[in-house]
Short mmCIF file of C-alpha atoms and ligand atoms in Angstrom, two decimals:
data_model
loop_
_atom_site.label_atom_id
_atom_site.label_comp_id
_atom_site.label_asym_id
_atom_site.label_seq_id
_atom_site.Cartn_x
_atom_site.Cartn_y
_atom_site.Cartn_z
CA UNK X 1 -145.37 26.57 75.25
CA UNK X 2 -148.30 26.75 72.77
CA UNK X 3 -146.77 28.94 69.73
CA UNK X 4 -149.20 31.64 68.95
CA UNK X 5 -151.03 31.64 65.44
CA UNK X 6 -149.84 34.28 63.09
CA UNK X 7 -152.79 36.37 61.22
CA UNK X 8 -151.96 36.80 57.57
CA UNK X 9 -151.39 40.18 56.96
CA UNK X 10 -153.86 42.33 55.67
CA UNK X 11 -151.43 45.33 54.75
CA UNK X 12 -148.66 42.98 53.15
CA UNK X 13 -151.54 41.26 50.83
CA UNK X 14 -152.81 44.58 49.75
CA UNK X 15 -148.99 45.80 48.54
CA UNK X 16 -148.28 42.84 47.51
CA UNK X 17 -151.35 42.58 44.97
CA UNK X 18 -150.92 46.09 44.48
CA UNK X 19 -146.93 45.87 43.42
CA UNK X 20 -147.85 42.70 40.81
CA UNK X 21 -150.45 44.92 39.24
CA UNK X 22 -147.40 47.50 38.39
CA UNK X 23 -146.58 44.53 36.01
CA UNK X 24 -148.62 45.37 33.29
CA UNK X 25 -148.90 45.91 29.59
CA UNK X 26 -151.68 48.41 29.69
CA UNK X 27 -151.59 50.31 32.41
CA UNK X 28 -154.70 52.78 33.18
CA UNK X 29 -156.49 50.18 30.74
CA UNK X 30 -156.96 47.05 33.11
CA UNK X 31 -154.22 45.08 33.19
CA UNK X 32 -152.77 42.96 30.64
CA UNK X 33 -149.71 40.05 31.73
CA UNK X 34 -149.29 37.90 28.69
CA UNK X 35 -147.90 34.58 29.78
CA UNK X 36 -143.78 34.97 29.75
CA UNK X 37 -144.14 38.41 28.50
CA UNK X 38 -141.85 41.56 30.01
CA UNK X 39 -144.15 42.29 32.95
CA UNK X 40 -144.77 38.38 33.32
CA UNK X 41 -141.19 37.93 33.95
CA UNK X 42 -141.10 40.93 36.34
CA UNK X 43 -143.93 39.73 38.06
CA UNK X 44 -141.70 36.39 38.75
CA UNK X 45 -138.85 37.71 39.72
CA UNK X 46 -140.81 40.20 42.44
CA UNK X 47 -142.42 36.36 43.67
CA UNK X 48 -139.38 34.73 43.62
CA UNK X 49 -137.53 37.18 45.33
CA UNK X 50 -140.02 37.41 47.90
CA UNK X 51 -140.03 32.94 48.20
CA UNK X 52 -136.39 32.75 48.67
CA UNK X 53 -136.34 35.72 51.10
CA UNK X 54 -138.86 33.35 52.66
CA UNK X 55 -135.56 30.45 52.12
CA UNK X 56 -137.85 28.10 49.63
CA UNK X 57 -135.79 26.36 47.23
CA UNK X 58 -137.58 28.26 43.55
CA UNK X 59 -137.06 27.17 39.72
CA UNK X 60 -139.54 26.96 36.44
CA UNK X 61 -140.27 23.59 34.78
CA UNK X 62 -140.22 22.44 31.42
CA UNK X 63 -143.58 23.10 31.37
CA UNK X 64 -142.76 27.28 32.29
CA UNK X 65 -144.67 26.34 35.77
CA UNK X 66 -143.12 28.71 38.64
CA UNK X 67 -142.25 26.23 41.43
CA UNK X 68 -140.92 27.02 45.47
CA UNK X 69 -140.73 24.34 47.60
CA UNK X 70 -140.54 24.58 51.56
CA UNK X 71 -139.36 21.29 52.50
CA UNK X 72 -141.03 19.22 54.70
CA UNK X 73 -139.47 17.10 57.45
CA UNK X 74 -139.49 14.01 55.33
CA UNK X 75 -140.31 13.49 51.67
CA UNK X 76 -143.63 12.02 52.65
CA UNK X 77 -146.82 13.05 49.50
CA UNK X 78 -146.45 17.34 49.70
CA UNK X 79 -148.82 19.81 49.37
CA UNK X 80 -149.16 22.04 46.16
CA UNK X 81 -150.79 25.68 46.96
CA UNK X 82 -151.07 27.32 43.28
CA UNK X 83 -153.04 29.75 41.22
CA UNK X 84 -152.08 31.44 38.23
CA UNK X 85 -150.48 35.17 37.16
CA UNK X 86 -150.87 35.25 33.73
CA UNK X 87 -154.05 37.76 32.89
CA UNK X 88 -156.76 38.14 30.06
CA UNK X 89 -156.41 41.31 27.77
CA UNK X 90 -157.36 44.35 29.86
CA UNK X 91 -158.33 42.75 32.87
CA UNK X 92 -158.10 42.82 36.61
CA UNK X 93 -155.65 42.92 39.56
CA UNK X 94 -157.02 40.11 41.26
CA UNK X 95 -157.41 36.86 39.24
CA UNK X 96 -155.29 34.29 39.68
CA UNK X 97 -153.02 36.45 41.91
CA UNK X 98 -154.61 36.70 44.66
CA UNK X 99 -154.42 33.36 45.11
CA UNK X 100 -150.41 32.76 44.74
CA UNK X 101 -150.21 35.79 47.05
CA UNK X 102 -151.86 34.31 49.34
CA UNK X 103 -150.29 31.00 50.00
CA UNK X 104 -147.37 32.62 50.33
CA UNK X 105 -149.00 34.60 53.03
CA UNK X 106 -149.80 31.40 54.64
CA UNK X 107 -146.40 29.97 54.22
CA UNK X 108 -145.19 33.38 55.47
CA UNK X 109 -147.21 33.06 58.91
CA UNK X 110 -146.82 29.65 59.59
CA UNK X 111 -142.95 30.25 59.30
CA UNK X 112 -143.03 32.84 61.88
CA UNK X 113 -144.92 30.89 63.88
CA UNK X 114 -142.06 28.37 63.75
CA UNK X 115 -144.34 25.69 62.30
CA UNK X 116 -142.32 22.88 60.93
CA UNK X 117 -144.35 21.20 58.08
CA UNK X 118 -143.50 17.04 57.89
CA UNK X 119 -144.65 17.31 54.59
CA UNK X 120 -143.18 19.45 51.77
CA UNK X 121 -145.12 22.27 50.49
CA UNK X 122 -145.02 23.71 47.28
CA UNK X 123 -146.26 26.84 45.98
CA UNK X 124 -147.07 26.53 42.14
CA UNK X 125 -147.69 29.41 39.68
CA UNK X 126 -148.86 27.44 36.90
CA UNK X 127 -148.36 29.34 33.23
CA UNK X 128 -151.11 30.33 30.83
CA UNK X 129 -153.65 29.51 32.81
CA UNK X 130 -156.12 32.32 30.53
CA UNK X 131 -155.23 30.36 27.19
CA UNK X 132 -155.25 34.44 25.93
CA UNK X 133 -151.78 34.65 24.85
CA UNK X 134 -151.06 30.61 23.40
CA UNK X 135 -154.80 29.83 22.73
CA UNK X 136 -155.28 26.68 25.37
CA UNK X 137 -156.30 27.25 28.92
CA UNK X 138 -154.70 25.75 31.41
CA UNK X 139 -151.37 24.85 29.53
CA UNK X 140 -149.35 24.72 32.50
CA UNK X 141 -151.43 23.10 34.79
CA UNK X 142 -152.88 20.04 32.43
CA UNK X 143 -148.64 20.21 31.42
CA UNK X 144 -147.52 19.54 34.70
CA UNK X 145 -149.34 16.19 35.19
CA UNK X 146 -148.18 15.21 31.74
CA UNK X 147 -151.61 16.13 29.55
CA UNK X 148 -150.36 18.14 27.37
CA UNK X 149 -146.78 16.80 25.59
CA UNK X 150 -143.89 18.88 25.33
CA UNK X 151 -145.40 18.83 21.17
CA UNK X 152 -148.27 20.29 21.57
CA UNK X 153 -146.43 23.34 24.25
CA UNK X 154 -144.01 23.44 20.68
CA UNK X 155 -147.34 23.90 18.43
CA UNK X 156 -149.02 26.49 20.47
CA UNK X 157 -148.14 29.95 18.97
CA UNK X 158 -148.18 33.44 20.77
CA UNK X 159 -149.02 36.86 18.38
CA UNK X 160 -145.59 37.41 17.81
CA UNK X 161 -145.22 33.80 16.41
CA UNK X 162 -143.34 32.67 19.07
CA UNK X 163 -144.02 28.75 20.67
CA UNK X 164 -145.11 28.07 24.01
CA UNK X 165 -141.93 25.88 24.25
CA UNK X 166 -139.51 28.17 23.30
CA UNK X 167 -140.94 30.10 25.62
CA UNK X 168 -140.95 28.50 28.37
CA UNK X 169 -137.30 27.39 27.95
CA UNK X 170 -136.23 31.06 28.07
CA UNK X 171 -138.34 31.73 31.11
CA UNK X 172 -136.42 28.82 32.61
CA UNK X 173 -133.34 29.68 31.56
CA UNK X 174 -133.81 33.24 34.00
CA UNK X 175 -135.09 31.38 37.03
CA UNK X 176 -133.16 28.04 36.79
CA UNK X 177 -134.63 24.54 37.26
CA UNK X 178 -136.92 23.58 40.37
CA UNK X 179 -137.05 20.31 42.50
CA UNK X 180 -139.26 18.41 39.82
CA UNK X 181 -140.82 19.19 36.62
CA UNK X 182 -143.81 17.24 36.97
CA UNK X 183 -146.39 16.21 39.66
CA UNK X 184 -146.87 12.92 40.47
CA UNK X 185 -149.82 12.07 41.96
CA UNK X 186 -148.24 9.16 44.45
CA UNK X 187 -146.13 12.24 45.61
CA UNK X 188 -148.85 14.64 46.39
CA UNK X 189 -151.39 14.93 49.26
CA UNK X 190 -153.39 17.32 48.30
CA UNK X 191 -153.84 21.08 46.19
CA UNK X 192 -155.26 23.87 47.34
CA UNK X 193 -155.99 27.11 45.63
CA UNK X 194 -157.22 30.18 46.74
CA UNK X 195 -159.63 32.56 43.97
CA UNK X 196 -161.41 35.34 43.63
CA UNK X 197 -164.75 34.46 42.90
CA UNK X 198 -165.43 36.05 39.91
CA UNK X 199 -169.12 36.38 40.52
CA UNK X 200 -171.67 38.11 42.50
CA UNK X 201 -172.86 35.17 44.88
CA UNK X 202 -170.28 35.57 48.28
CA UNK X 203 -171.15 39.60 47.93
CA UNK X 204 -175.06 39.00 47.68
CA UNK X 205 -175.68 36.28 50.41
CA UNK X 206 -173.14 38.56 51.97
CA UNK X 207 -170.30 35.91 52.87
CA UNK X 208 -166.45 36.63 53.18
CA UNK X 209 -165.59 32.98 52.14
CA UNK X 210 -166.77 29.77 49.86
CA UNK X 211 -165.79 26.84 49.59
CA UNK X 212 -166.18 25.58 45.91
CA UNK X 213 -168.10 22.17 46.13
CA UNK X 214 -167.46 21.47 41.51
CA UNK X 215 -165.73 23.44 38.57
CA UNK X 216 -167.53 24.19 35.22
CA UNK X 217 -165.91 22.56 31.95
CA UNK X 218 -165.55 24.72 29.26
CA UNK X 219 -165.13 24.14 25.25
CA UNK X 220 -163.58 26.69 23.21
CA UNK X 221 -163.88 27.34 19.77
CA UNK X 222 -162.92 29.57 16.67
CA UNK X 223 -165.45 29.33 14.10
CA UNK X 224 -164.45 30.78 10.82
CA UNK X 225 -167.10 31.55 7.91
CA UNK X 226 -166.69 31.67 4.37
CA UNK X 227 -168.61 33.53 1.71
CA UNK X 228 -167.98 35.53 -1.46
CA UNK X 229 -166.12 39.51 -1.22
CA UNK X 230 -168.18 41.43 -3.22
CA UNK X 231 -169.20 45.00 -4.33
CA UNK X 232 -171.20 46.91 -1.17
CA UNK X 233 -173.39 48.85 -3.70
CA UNK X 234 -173.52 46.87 -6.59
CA UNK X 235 -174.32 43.42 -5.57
CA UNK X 236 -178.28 43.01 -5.51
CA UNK X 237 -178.98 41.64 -1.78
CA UNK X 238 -180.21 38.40 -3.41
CA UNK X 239 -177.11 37.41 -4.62
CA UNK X 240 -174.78 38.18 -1.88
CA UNK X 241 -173.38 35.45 0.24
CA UNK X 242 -172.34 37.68 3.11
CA UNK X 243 -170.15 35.85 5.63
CA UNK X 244 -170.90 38.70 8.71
CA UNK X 245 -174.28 38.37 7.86
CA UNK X 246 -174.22 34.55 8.75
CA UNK X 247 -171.91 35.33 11.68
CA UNK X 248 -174.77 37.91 12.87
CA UNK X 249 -177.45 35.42 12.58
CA UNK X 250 -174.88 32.71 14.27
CA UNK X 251 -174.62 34.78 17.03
CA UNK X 252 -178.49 35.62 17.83
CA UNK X 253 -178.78 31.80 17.36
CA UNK X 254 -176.44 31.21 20.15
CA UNK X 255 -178.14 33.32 22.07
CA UNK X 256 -181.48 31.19 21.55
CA UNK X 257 -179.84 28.24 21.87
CA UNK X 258 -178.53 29.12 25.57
CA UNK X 259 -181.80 30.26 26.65
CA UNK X 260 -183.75 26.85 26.21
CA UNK X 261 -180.68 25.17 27.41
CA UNK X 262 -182.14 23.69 30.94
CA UNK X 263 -179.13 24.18 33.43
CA UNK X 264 -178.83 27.17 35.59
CA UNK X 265 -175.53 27.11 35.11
CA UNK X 266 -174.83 26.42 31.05
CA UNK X 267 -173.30 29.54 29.68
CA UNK X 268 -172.29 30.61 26.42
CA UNK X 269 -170.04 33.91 25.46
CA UNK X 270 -169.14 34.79 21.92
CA UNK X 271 -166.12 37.11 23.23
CA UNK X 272 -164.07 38.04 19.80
CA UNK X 273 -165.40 38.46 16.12
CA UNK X 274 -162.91 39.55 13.55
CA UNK X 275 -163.83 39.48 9.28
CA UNK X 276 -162.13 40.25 6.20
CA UNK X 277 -160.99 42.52 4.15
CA UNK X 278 -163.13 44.51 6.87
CA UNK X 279 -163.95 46.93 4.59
CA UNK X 280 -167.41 49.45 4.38
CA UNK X 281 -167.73 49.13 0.92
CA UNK X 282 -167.20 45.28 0.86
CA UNK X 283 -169.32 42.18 1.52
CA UNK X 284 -167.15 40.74 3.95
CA UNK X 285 -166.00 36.60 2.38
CA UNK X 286 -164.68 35.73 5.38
CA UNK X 287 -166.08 35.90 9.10
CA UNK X 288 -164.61 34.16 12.02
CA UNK X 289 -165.80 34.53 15.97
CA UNK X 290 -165.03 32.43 19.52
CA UNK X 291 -167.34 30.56 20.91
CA UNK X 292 -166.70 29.73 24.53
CA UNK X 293 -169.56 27.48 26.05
CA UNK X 294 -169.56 26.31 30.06
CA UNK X 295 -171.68 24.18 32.35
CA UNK X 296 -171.47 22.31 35.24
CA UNK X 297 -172.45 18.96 34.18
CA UNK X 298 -171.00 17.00 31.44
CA UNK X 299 -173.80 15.46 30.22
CA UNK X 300 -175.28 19.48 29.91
CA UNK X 301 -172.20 20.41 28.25
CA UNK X 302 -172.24 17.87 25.91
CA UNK X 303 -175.84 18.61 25.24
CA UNK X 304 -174.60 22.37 24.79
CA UNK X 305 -172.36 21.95 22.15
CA UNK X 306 -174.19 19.55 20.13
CA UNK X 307 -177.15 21.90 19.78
CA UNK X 308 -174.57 24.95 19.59
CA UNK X 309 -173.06 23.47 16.47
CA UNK X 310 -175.97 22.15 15.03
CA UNK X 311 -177.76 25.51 15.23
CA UNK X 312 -174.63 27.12 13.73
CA UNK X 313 -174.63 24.70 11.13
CA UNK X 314 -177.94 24.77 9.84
CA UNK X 315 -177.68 28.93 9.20
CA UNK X 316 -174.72 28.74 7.11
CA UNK X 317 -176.24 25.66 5.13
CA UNK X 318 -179.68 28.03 4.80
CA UNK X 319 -176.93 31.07 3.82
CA UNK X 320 -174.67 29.00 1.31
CA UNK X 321 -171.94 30.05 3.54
CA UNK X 322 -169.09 27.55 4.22
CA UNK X 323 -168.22 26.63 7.32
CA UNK X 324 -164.97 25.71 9.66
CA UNK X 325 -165.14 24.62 13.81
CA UNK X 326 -161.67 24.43 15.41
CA UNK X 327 -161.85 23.56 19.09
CA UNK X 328 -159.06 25.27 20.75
CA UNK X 329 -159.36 24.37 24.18
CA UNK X 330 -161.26 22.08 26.93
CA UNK X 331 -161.78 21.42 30.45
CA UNK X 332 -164.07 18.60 31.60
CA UNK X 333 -166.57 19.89 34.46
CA UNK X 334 -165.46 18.17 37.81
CA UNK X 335 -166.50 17.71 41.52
CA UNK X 336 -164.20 18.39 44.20
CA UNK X 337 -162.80 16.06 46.77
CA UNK X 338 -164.90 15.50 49.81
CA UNK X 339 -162.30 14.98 52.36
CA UNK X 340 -160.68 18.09 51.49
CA UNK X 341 -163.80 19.73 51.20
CA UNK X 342 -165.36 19.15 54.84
CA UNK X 343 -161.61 19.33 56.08
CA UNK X 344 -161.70 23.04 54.93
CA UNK X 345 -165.24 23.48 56.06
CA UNK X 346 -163.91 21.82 59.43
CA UNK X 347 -160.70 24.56 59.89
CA UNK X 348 -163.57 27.62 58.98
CA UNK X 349 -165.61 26.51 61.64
CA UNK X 350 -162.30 25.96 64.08
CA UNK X 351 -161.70 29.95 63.13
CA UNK X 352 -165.49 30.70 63.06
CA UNK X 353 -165.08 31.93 58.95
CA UNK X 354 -168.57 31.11 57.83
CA UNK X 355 -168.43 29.74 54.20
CA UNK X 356 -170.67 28.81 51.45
CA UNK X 357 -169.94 25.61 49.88
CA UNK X 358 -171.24 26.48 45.95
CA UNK X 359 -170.14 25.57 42.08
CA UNK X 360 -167.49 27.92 40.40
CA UNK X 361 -169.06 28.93 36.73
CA UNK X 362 -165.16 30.00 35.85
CA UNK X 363 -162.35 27.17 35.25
CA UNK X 364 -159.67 26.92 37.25
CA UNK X 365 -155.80 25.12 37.46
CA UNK X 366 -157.37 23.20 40.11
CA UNK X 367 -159.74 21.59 37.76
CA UNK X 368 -157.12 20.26 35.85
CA UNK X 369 -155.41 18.73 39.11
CA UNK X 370 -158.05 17.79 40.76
CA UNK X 371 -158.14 14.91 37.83
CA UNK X 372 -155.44 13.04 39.54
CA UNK X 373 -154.91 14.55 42.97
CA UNK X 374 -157.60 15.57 46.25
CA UNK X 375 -158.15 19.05 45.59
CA UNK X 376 -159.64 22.29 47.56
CA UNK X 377 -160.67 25.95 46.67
CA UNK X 378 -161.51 28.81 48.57
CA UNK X 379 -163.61 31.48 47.10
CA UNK X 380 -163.27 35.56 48.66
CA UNK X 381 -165.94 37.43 46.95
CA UNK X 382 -165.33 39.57 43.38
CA UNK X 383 -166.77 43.28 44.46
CA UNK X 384 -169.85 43.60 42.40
CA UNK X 385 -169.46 40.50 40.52
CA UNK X 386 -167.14 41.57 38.28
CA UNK X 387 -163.74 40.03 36.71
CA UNK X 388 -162.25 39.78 33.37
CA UNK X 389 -162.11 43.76 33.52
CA UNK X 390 -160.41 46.45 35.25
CA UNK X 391 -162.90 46.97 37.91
CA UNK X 392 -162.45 43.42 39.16
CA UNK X 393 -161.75 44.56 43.14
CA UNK X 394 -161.16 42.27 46.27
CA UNK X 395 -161.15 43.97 49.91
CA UNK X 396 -158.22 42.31 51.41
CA UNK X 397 -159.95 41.29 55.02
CA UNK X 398 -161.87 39.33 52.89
CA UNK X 399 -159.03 37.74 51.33
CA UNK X 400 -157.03 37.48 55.00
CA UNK X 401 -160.13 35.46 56.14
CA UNK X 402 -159.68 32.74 53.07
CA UNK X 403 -155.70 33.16 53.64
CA UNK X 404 -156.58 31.58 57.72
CA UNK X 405 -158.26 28.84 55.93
CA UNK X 406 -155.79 28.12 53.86
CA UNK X 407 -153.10 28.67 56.42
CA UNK X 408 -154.56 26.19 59.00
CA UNK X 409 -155.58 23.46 56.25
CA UNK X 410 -151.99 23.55 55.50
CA UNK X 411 -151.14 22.63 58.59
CA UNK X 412 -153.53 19.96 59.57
CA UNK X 413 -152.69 18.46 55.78
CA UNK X 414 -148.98 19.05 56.43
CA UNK X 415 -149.23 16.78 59.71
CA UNK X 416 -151.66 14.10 59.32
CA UNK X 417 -149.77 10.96 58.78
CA UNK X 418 -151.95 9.18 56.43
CA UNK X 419 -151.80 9.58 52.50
CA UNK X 420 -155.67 9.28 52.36
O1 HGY A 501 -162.01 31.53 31.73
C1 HGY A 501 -161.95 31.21 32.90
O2 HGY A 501 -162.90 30.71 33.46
C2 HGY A 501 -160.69 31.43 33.69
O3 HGY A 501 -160.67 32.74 34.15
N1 HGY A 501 -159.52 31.14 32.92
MN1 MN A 502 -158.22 32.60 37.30
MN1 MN A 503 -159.43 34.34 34.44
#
């Protein structure tokens, strides 16, 4: 007898999103989930609670990835489903999360449904996916398939002074140790993640569901400025050599820059400025601001940041100001798998979803894996556009229309016998 299909549940998605965003640093001010922080912790034990109720075998890597593994019928290449919990300062409910609760949905279903996968799947939470709390995006993720050494994860510093590393050791120390600590390509069929959007496109060409075609890169930087502290009222302005005053002009100079850069889809976001002593009645001597640019293409974003810096350069040479650029963090723009692409296209049309295949102008965990392993996203639309703030909203039939996507591509990947 035919086993009938289990619809994700719309009601368990919204209290589960809703009962993660009680884990929160700042609550009535967005919502704030530093990587292995208090509510970060809580967060993982309410998902791991939830995985093992669901009988997958859960642990945390070396790398502080959150790991649960439904096992298949033989070890043949599994499936990873994954997104991310950690959040930016002050931001939404929906990022990241939405997609780990929803492959759990789809686990969830396809359990009831009695579905017996012959691959393993594994559900991934990768860690510090933001890069707001160690300063690298994507640590987990690029960690996991060995880009990032256990050195680096030691050098990486939280506010409190505290290393990724030692970090992550703790968080595994709470949740114990999962099947494996690293992916290995050879071992893995395919990874699929499920993400809000994050921009207005889905809501304005009125779609419930995309189906990301390439990933932006994005460069981070801090760039610090140096000039001379000095009196506010008694330095004559000719002799000052005001560092926020060459941050100011660095900034409008961005601005230019990114407007004759030709790509629709190069952006460039000066998100934090900080300068010292900070004082009204001081010329500031020191400056220092992020610089986050993003495009599409390589070649663009290379392009990008050469003329970035250069422009930056050339004011603080004109202002006598001195000049440091640390690049923090970096993710090479990348175009997603094909097969896995028209395979997810394929299951929409099966469940007559329609999608839009388009680019995702935010980076992703799935960039990172996509490097070594055939990769698929699904995009539900970001209410308004907006994410990276507390208003970011998702209605959850949206999101139970990307869960059937997943659900059913989970199932096709988790039978078809061939590796590729
Ligand atoms: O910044 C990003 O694109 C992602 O939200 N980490
Ligand atoms: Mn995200
Ligand atoms: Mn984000």
């Amino acid at each position: 007898m035919k086993q009938k299909k289990v619809r994700p549940s719309k009601t368990r998605i919204e209290e589960r999103i809703s009962e993660i965003s009680t884990f929160n640093l700042t609550p009535g001010q967005g919502t704030t989930r530093p990587t292995f922080s208090e509510p970060y912790i809580a967060a993982s034990k309410y998902l791991f609670d939830i995985m093992e109720g669901l009988g997958l075998e859960t642990g945390v890597t070396c790398h502080g990835n959150m790991i649960a593994t439904w096992e298949g019928e033989n070890n043949q290449p599994g499936i990873l489903l994954g997104s991310h919990i950690d959040s930016v300062p002050h931001g939404g409910n929906y990022d990241g999360v939405t997609g780990v609760i929803a492959a759990i949905e789809a686990v969830q279903c396809l359990k009831k449904e009695g579905f017996k996968p012959l691959k393993p799947v594994h559900i991934i939470v990768f860690a510090e996916e933001e890069g707001t709390t160690f300063g690298h995006m994507l640590v987990g993720s690029k960690a996991s398939l060995g880009q990032i050494t256990q050195k680096k994860l030691a050098s990486l510093k939280n506010k409190e002074g505290k290393s990724y590393l030692e970090c992550a050791e703790k968080f595994q120390k709470i949740f114990g140790k999962p099947l494996f600590d690293y992916i290995r390509p050879e071992m893995t069929r395919a990874m699929l993640e499920l993400h809000v959007e994050q921009s207005v496109v889905l809501e304005e060409k009125n779609f419930q569901v995309g189906i990301v075609t390439e990933i932006a890169g994005a460069q981070e930087y801090i760039i610090s400025i140096k000039g001379l502290a000095n009196h506010a009222g008694a330095t004559p302005m000719k002799f000052r050599l005001d560092a926020v005053a060459g941050l100011g002009e660095a900034i409008v100079g961005i601005e230019k820059t990114i407007t004759k850069h030709k790509s629709p889809l190069g952006v460039a976001t000066v998100g934090s400025v900080s300068c010292f002593p900070g004082a009204a009645n001081i010329i500031a001597g020191e400056a220092s601001f992020s610089l986050d640019i993003r495009d599409v293409k390589k070649e663009n974003l290379e392009i990008l940041e050469r003329n970035m810096l250069s422009k930056i350069g050339k004011i603080m040479d004109k202002r006598n100001l001195s000049l440091e650029i640390n690049r923090t963090s970096s993710s090479i723009p990348i175009v997603l798998d094909e097969g896995i692409r028209s395979l997810l296209e394929e299951v929409a049309e099966d469940n007559n979803i329609p999608v839009l295949k388009m680019p995702s102008g935010a980076v992703h965990d799935s960039a990172e894996i996509a490097r070594f392993i055939p990769t698929g996203m699904i995009f539900v639309p970001s209410k308004n556009g907006r994410s990276h703030c507390s208003e970011e909203y998702t209605n959850a039939e949206d999101i139970t229309q990307g869960c059937t996507i997943l659900k059913e591509t989970i199932r096709k990947l988790s039978l078809d016998q061939i590796f590729k």
